[in-house]
Short mmCIF file of C-alpha atoms and ligand atoms in Angstrom, two decimals:
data_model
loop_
_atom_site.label_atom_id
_atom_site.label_comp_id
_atom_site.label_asym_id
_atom_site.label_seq_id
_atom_site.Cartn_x
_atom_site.Cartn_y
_atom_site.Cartn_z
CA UNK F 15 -6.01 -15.61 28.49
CA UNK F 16 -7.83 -17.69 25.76
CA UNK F 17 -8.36 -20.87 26.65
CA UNK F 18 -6.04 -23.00 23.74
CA UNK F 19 -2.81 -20.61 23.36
CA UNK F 20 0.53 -21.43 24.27
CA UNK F 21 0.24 -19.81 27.84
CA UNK F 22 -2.56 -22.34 28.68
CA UNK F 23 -1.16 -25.24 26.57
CA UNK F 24 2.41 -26.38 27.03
CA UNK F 25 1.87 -28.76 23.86
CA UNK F 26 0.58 -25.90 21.79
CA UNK F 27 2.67 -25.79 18.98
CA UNK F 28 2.23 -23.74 14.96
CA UNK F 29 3.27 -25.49 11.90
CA UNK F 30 4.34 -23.24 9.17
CA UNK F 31 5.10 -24.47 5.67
CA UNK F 32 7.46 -22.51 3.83
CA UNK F 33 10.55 -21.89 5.21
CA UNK F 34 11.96 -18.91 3.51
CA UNK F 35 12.87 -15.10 4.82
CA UNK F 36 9.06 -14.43 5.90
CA UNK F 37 9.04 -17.70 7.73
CA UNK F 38 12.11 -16.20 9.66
CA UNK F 39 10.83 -13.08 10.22
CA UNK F 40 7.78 -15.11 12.07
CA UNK F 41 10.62 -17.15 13.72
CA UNK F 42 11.92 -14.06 15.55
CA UNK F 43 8.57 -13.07 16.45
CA UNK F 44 7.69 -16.30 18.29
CA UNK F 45 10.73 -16.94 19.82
CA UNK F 46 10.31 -13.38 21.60
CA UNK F 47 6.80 -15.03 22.79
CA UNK F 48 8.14 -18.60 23.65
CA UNK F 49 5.63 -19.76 21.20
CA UNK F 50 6.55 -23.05 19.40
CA UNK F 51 6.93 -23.41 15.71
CA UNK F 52 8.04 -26.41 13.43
CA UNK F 53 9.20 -25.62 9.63
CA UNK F 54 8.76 -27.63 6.73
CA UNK F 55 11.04 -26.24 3.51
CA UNK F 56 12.61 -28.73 0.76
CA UNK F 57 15.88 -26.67 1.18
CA UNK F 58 18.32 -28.12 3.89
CA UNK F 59 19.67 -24.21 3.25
CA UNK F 60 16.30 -22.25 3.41
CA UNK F 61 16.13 -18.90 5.89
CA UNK F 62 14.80 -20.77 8.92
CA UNK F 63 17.06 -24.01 9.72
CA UNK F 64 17.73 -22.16 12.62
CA UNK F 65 15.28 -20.64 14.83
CA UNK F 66 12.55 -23.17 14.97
CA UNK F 67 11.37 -26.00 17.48
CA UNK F 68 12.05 -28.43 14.44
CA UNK F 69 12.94 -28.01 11.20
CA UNK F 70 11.87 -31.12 8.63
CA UNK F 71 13.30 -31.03 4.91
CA UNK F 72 10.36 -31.66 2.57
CA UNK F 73 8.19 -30.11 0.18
CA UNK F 74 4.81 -28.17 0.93
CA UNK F 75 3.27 -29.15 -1.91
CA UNK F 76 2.72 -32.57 -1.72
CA UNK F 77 -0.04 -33.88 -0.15
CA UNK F 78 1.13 -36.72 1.65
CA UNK F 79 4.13 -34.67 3.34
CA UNK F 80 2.14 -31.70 3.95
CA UNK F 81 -0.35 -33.95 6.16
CA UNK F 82 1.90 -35.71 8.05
CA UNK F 83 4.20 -32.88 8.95
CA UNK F 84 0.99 -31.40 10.37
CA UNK F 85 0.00 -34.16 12.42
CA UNK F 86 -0.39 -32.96 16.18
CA UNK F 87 -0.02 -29.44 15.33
CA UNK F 88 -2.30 -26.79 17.15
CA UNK F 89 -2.92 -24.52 14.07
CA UNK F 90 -1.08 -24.78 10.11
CA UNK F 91 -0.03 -21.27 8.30
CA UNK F 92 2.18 -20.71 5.57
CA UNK F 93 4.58 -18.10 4.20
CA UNK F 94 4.14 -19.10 0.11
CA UNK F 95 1.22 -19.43 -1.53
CA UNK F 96 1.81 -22.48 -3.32
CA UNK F 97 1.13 -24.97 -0.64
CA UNK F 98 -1.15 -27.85 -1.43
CA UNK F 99 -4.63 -26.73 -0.61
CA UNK F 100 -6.04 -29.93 -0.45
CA UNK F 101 -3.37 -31.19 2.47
CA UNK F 102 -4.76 -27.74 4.53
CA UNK F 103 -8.78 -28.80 4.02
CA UNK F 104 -7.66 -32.50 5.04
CA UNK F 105 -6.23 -31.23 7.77
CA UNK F 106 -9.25 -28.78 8.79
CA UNK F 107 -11.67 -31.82 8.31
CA UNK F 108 -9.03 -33.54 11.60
CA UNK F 109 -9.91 -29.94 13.19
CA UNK F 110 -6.57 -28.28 12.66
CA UNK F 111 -7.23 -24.51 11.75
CA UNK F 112 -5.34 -23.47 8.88
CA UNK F 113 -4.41 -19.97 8.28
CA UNK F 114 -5.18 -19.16 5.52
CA UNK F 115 -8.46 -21.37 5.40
CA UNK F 116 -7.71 -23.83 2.48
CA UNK F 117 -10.94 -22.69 0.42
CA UNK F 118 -9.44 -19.03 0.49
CA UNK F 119 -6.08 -20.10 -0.11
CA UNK F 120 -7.86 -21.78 -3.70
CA UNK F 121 -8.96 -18.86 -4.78
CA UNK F 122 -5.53 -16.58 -4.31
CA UNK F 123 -3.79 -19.11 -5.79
CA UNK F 124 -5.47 -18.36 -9.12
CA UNK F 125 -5.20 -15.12 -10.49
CA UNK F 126 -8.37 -15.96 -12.80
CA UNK F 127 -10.33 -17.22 -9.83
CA UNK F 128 -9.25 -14.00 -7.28
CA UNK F 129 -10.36 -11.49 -9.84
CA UNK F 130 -13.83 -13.51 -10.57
CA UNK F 131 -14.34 -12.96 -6.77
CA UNK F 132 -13.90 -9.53 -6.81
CA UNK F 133 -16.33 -9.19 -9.01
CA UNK F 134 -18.50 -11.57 -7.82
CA UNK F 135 -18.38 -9.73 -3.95
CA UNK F 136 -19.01 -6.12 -5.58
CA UNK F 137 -15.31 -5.41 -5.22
CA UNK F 138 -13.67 -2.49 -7.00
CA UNK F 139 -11.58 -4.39 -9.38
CA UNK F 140 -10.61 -3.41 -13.00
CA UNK F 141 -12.44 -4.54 -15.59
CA UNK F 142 -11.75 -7.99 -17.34
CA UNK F 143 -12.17 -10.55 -19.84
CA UNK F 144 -11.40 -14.37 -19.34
CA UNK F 145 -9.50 -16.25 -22.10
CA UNK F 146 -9.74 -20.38 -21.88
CA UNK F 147 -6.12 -20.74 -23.51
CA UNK F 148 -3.61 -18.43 -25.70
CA UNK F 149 -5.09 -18.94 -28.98
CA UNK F 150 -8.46 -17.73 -27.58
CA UNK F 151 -6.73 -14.86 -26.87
CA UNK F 152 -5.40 -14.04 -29.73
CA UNK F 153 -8.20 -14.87 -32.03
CA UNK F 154 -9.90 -12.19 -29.98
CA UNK F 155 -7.20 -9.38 -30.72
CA UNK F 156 -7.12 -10.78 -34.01
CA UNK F 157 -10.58 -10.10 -34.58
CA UNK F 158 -10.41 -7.02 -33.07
CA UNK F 159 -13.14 -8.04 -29.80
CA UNK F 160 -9.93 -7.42 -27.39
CA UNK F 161 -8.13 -4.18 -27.91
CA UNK F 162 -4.80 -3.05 -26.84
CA UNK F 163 -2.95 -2.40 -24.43
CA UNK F 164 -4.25 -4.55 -22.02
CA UNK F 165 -2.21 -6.50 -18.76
CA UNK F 166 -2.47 -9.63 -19.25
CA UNK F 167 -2.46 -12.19 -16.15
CA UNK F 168 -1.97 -16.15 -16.09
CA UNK F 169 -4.46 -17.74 -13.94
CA UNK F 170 -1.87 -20.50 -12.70
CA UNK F 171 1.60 -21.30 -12.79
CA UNK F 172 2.75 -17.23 -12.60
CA UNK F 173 6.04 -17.00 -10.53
CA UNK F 174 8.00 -13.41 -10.20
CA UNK F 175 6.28 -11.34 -12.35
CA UNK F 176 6.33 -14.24 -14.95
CA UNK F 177 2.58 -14.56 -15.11
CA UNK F 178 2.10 -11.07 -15.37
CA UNK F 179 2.77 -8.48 -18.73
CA UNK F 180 1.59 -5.47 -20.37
CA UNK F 181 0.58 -6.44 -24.03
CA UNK F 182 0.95 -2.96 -26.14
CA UNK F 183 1.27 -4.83 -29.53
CA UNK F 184 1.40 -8.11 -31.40
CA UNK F 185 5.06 -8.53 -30.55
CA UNK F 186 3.78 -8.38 -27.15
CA UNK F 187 1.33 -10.90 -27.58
CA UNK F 188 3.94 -13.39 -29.29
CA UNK F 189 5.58 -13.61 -25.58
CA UNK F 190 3.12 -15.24 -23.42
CA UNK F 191 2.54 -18.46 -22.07
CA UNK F 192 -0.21 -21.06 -22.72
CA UNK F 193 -2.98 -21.38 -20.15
CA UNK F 194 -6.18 -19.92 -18.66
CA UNK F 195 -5.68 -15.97 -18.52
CA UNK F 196 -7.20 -13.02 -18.08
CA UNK F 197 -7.25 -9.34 -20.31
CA UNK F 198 -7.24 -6.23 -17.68
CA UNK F 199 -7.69 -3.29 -18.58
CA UNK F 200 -4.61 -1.25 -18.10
CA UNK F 201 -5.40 1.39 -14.99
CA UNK F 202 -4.22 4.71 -15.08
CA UNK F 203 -2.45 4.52 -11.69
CA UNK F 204 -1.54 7.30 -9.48
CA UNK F 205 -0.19 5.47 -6.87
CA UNK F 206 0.01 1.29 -5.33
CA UNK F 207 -0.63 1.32 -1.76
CA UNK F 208 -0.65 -1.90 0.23
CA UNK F 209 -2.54 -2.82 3.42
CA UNK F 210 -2.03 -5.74 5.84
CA UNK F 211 -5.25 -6.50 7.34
CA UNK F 212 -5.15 -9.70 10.22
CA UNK F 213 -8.44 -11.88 11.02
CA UNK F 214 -9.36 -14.25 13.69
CA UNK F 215 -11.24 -16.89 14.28
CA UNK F 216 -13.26 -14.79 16.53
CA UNK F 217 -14.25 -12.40 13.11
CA UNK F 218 -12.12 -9.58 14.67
CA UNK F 219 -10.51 -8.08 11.77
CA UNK F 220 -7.66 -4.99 12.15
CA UNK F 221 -5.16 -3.35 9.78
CA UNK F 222 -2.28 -1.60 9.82
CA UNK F 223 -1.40 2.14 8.29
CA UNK F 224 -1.58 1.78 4.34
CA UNK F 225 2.14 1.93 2.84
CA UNK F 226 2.76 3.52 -0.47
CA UNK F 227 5.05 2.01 -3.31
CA UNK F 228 7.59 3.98 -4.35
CA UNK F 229 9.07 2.92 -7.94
CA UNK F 230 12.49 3.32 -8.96
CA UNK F 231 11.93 5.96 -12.24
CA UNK F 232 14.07 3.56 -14.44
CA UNK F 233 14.09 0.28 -12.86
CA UNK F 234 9.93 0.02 -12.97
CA UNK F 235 10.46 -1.30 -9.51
CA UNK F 236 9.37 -0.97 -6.24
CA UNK F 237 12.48 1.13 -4.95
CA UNK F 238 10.83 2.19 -1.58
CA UNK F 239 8.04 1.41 0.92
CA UNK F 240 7.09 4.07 3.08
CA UNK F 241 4.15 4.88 5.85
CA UNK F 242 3.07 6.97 6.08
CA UNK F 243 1.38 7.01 2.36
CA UNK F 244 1.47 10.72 1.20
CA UNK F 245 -2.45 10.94 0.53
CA UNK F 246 -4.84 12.45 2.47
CA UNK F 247 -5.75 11.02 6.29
CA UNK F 248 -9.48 10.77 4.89
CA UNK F 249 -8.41 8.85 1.53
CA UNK F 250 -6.39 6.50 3.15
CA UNK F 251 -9.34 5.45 5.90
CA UNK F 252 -10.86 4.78 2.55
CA UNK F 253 -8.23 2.29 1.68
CA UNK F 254 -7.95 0.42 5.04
CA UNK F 255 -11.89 0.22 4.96
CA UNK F 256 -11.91 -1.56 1.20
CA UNK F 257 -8.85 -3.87 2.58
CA UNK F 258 -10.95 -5.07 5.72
CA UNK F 259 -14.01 -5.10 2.96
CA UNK F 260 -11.50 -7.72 1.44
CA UNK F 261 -10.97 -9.85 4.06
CA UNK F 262 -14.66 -9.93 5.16
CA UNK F 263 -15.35 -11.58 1.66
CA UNK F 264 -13.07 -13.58 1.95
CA UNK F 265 -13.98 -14.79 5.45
CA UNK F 266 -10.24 -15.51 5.68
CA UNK F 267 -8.02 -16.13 8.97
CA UNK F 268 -4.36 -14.94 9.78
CA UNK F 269 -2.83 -12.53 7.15
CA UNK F 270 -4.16 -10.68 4.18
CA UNK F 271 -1.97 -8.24 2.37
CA UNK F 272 -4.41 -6.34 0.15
CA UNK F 273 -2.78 -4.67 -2.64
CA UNK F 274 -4.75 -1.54 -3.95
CA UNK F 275 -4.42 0.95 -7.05
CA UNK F 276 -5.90 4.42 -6.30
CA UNK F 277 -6.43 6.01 -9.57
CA UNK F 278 -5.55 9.25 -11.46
CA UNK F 279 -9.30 10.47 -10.82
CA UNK F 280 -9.29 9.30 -7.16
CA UNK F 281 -11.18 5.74 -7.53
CA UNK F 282 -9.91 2.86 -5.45
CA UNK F 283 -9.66 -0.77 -6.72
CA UNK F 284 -8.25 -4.01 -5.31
CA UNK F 285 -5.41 -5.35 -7.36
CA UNK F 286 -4.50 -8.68 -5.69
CA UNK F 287 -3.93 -9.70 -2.15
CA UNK F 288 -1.46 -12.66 -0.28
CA UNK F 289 -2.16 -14.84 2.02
CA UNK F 290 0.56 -14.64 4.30
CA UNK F 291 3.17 -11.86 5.76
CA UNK F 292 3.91 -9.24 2.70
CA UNK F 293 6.96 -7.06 1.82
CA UNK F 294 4.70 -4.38 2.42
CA UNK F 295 4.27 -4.96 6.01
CA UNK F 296 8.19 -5.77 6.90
CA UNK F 297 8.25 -2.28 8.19
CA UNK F 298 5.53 -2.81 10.87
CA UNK F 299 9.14 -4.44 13.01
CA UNK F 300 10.08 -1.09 13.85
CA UNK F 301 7.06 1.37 12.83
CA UNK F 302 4.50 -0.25 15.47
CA UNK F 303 4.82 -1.93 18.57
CA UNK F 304 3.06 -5.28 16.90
CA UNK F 305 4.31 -6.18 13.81
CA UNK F 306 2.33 -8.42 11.02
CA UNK F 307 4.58 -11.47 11.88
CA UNK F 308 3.42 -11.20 15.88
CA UNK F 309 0.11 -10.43 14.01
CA UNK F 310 0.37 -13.62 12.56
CA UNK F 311 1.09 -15.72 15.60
CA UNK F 312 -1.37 -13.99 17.87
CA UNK F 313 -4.26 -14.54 14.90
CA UNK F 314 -2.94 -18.26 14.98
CA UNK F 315 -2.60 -19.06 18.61
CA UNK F 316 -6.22 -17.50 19.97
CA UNK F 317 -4.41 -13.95 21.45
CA UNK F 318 -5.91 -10.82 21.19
CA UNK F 319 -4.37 -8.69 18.12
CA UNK F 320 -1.47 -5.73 19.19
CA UNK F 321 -1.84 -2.16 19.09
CA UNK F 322 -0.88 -1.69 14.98
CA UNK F 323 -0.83 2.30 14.88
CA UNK F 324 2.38 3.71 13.14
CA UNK F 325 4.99 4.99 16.08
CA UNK F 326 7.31 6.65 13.71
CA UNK F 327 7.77 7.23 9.73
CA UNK F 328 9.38 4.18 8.36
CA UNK F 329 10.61 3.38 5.02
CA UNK F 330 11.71 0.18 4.20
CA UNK F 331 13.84 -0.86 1.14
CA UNK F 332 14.97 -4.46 -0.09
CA UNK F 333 18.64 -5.63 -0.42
CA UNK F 334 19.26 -7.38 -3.33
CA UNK F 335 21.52 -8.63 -5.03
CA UNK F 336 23.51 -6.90 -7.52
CA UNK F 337 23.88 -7.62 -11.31
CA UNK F 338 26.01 -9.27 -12.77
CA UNK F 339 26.69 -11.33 -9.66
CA UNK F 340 26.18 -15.39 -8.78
CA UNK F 341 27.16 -17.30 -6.83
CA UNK F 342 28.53 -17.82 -2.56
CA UNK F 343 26.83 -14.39 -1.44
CA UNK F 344 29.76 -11.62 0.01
CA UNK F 345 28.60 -8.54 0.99
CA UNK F 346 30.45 -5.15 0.45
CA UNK F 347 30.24 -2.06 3.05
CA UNK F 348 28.44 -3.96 5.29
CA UNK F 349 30.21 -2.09 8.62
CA UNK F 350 29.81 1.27 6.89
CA UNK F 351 25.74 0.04 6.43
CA UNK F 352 25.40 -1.30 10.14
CA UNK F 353 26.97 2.29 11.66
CA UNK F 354 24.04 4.13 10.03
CA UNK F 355 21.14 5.93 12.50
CA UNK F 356 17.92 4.69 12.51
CA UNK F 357 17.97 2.42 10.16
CA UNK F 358 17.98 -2.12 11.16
CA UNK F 359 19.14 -4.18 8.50
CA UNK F 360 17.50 -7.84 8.12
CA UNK F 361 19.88 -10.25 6.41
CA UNK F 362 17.85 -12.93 4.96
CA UNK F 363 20.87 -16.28 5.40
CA UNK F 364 20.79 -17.13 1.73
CA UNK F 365 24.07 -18.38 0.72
CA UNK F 366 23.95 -18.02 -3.05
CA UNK F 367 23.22 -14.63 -4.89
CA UNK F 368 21.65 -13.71 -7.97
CA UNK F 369 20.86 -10.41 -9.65
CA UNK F 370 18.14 -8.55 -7.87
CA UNK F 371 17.46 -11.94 -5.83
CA UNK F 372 16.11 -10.74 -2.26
CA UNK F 373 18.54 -10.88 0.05
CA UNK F 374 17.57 -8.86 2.81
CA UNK F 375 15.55 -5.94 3.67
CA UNK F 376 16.17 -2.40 5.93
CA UNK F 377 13.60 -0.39 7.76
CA UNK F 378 14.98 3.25 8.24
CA UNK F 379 13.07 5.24 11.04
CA UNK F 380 13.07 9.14 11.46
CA UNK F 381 11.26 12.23 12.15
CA UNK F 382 9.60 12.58 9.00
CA UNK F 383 9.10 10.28 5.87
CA UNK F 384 11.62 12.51 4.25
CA UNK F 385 14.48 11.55 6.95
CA UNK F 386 13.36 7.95 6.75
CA UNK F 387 13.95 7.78 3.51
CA UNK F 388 17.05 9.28 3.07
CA UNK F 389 18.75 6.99 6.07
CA UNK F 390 16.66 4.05 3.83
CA UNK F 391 18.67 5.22 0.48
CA UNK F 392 22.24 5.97 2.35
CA UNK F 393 21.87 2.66 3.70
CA UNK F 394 21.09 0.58 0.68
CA UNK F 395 24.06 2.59 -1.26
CA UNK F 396 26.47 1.70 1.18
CA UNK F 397 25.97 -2.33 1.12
CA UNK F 398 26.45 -3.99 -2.24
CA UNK F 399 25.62 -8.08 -1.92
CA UNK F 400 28.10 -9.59 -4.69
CA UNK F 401 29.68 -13.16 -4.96
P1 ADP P 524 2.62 -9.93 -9.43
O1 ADP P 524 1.85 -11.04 -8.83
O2 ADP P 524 3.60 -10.36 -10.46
O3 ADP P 524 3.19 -8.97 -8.40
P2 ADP P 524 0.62 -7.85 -9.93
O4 ADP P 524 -0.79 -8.15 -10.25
O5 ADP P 524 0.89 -7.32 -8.55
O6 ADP P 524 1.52 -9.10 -10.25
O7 ADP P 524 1.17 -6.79 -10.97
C1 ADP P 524 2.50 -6.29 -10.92
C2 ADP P 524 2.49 -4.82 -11.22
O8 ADP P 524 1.98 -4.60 -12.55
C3 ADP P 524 1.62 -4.00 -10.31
O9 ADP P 524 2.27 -3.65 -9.11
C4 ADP P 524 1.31 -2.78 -11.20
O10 ADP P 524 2.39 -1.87 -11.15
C5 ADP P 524 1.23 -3.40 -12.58
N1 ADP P 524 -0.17 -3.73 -12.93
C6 ADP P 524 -0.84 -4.87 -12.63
N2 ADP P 524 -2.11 -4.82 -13.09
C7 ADP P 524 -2.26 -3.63 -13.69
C8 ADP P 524 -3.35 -2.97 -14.36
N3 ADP P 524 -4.53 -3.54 -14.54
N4 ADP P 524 -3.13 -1.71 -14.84
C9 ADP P 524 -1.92 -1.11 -14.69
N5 ADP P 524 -0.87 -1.68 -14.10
C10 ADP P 524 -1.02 -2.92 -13.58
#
């Protein structure tokens, strides 16, 4: 047993900052260990008011509450990225490990920043150019030195998909925000795969099986994540060798979901990673016997890391809510939805809805991916989360 974990240390006890569905999801996860966790969250309403050792209203990213909320803790993680970085490296300098490590967390949190350290480590990364505001930008395309398309990416600020678009024209252009960005080249993708890769403090770094994105044809969203991926064994040991490559650069600890693009002519690059528990792993709960929250914790409290080989073919697919909906969340069908086989639904607590706001997930198990994903699709149809 290592000598500081909450088997050797009654008073052992993890702060987490963020207190939304992941944050739960690590909730159920520690209370099946008996470890301790306090949450800090500015909503009185957020996912985990229930479930933790104490729950304190406040926000994560300011200094001054982030620090104090800390004090006494055993080890500091988070489950959103925009925590203040400079609270975590106070807070390592008093000897509390933070996970991620606040100098890693820095870079993630700027898109311009992650992709100059991909390049900088020798990382497969698309190519880009680095813009100092908008009207560099476009005095660039005006002058013909950046051509089109390219995906544009704001360095800071970005929330859902906001700091992200594909610029095909000058209409395009006219659409984006002010601020230090970056021109990618535009990849010709044949498929995203993601793969959550856990460190410790020890160096020990594992991964689990590389999930595939599956887009909805119309929707241009992820409609699907299934493991495992459909490409070749050998190809995919490719991908969970760059995504450990990843976090060895990073020297990181806890989580790091690397998201990767393998290419129409079979080249791998490294699109962005997180932090912190990813969408792409939520099907690790019923696909393998450790799952990336329990990953989490055991990274976090000095435990060796779980067993993360795929038991079964999962797919998991996201609940949210429908269009055209706000308000007091109701959900339709749900006791048709629960009576399906193989499948667990995950209800997030949320009490308002919004179109396509995540509201919960489902991981559907079966024989084959095909099976899996067919429960995963009955499923979803059946439960429609309205107001
Ligand atoms: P976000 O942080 O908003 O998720 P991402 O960097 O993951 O932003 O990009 C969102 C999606 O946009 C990706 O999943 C991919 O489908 C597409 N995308 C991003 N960068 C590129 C690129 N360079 N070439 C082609 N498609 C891209």
């Amino acid at each position: 047993m290592a000598a500081d974990s909450p088997f050797s240390n009654p008073s052992f006890q993890v702060a987490l900052l963020g207190g939304g569905q992941l944050g739960k999801m690590v909730l159920a996860e520690a209370r099946r260990m008996d470890i301790s966790v306090r949450v800090l969250d500015p909503s009185p309403d957020a996912p985990c008011r229930l479930g933790a050792e104490r729950f304190d209203i406040g926000s994560f990213q300011d200094y001054d509450t982030v620090v104090a909320f800390c004090q006494g803790a055993s080890s500091v993680g988070i489950e959103i990225e925009s925590v203040n970085a400079d609270a975590l490296e106070t807070l390592e300098q008093q000897g509390i490990p933070c996970f991620p490590p606040s100098r890693v967390l820095r870079v993630i949190q700027d898109k311009v920043r992650q992709k100059e350290f991909y390049a900088a480590q020798g990382l497969p990364t698309s190519d880009f150019t680095r813009y100092e505001s908008l009207s560099e930008l476009q005095t660039a395309v005006a002058a013909g030195h950046q051509s089109l398309p390219f995906v544009w990416k704001l360095g800071q600020g970005g929330y859902d998909g906001f700091g992200v678009s594909i610029v095909r024209s000058q209409a395009d252009l006219d659409t984006l925000s002010e601020g230090v960005c970056i021109a990618e080249s535009l990849v010709p993708i044949a498929t995203e795969i993601g793969v959550v890769v856990a460190r410790n403090e020890a160096g020990e770094t594992v991964c689990f099986p590389p999930v595939e994105m599956e887009f909805h044809p119309a929707a241009n969203q992820v409609e699907f994540v299934v493991c495992p991926a459909s490409l070749p064994v050998e190809v995919l040991k490719e991908a969970e060798g760059l995504a450990k490559r990843v976090a060895e650069s990073f020297d990181t600890l806890g989580l790091l979901a690397v998201e990767l693009f393998y290419t129409q002519s079979g080249e791998w690059l490294v699109n962005e990673v997180a932090p912190r528990p990813h969408n792409s792993g939520h099907l690790t709960i019923e696909g393998c016997s450790t799952s990336q929250f329990e990953q989490m914790l055991r990274a976090m409290c000095h435990l060796p890391f779980g067993d993360t080989r795929l038991l079964q073919p999962s797919v998991m697919a996201n609940i949210v809510g429908a269009e055209g909906f706000s308000g007091p969340v109701v959900y339709e069908g749900l006791p048709q939805a629960l009576q399906m086989p193989g499948t667990a639904f995950h209800i997030y607590g949320k009490s308002q809805t919004r179109p396509f706001r995540k509201m919960g997930h489902l991981t559907a198990v079966g024989a084959n991916v095909d099976e899996a994903r067919a429960r995963a699709a009955a499923a979803r149809d059946a439960l429609q989360v309205k107001a």
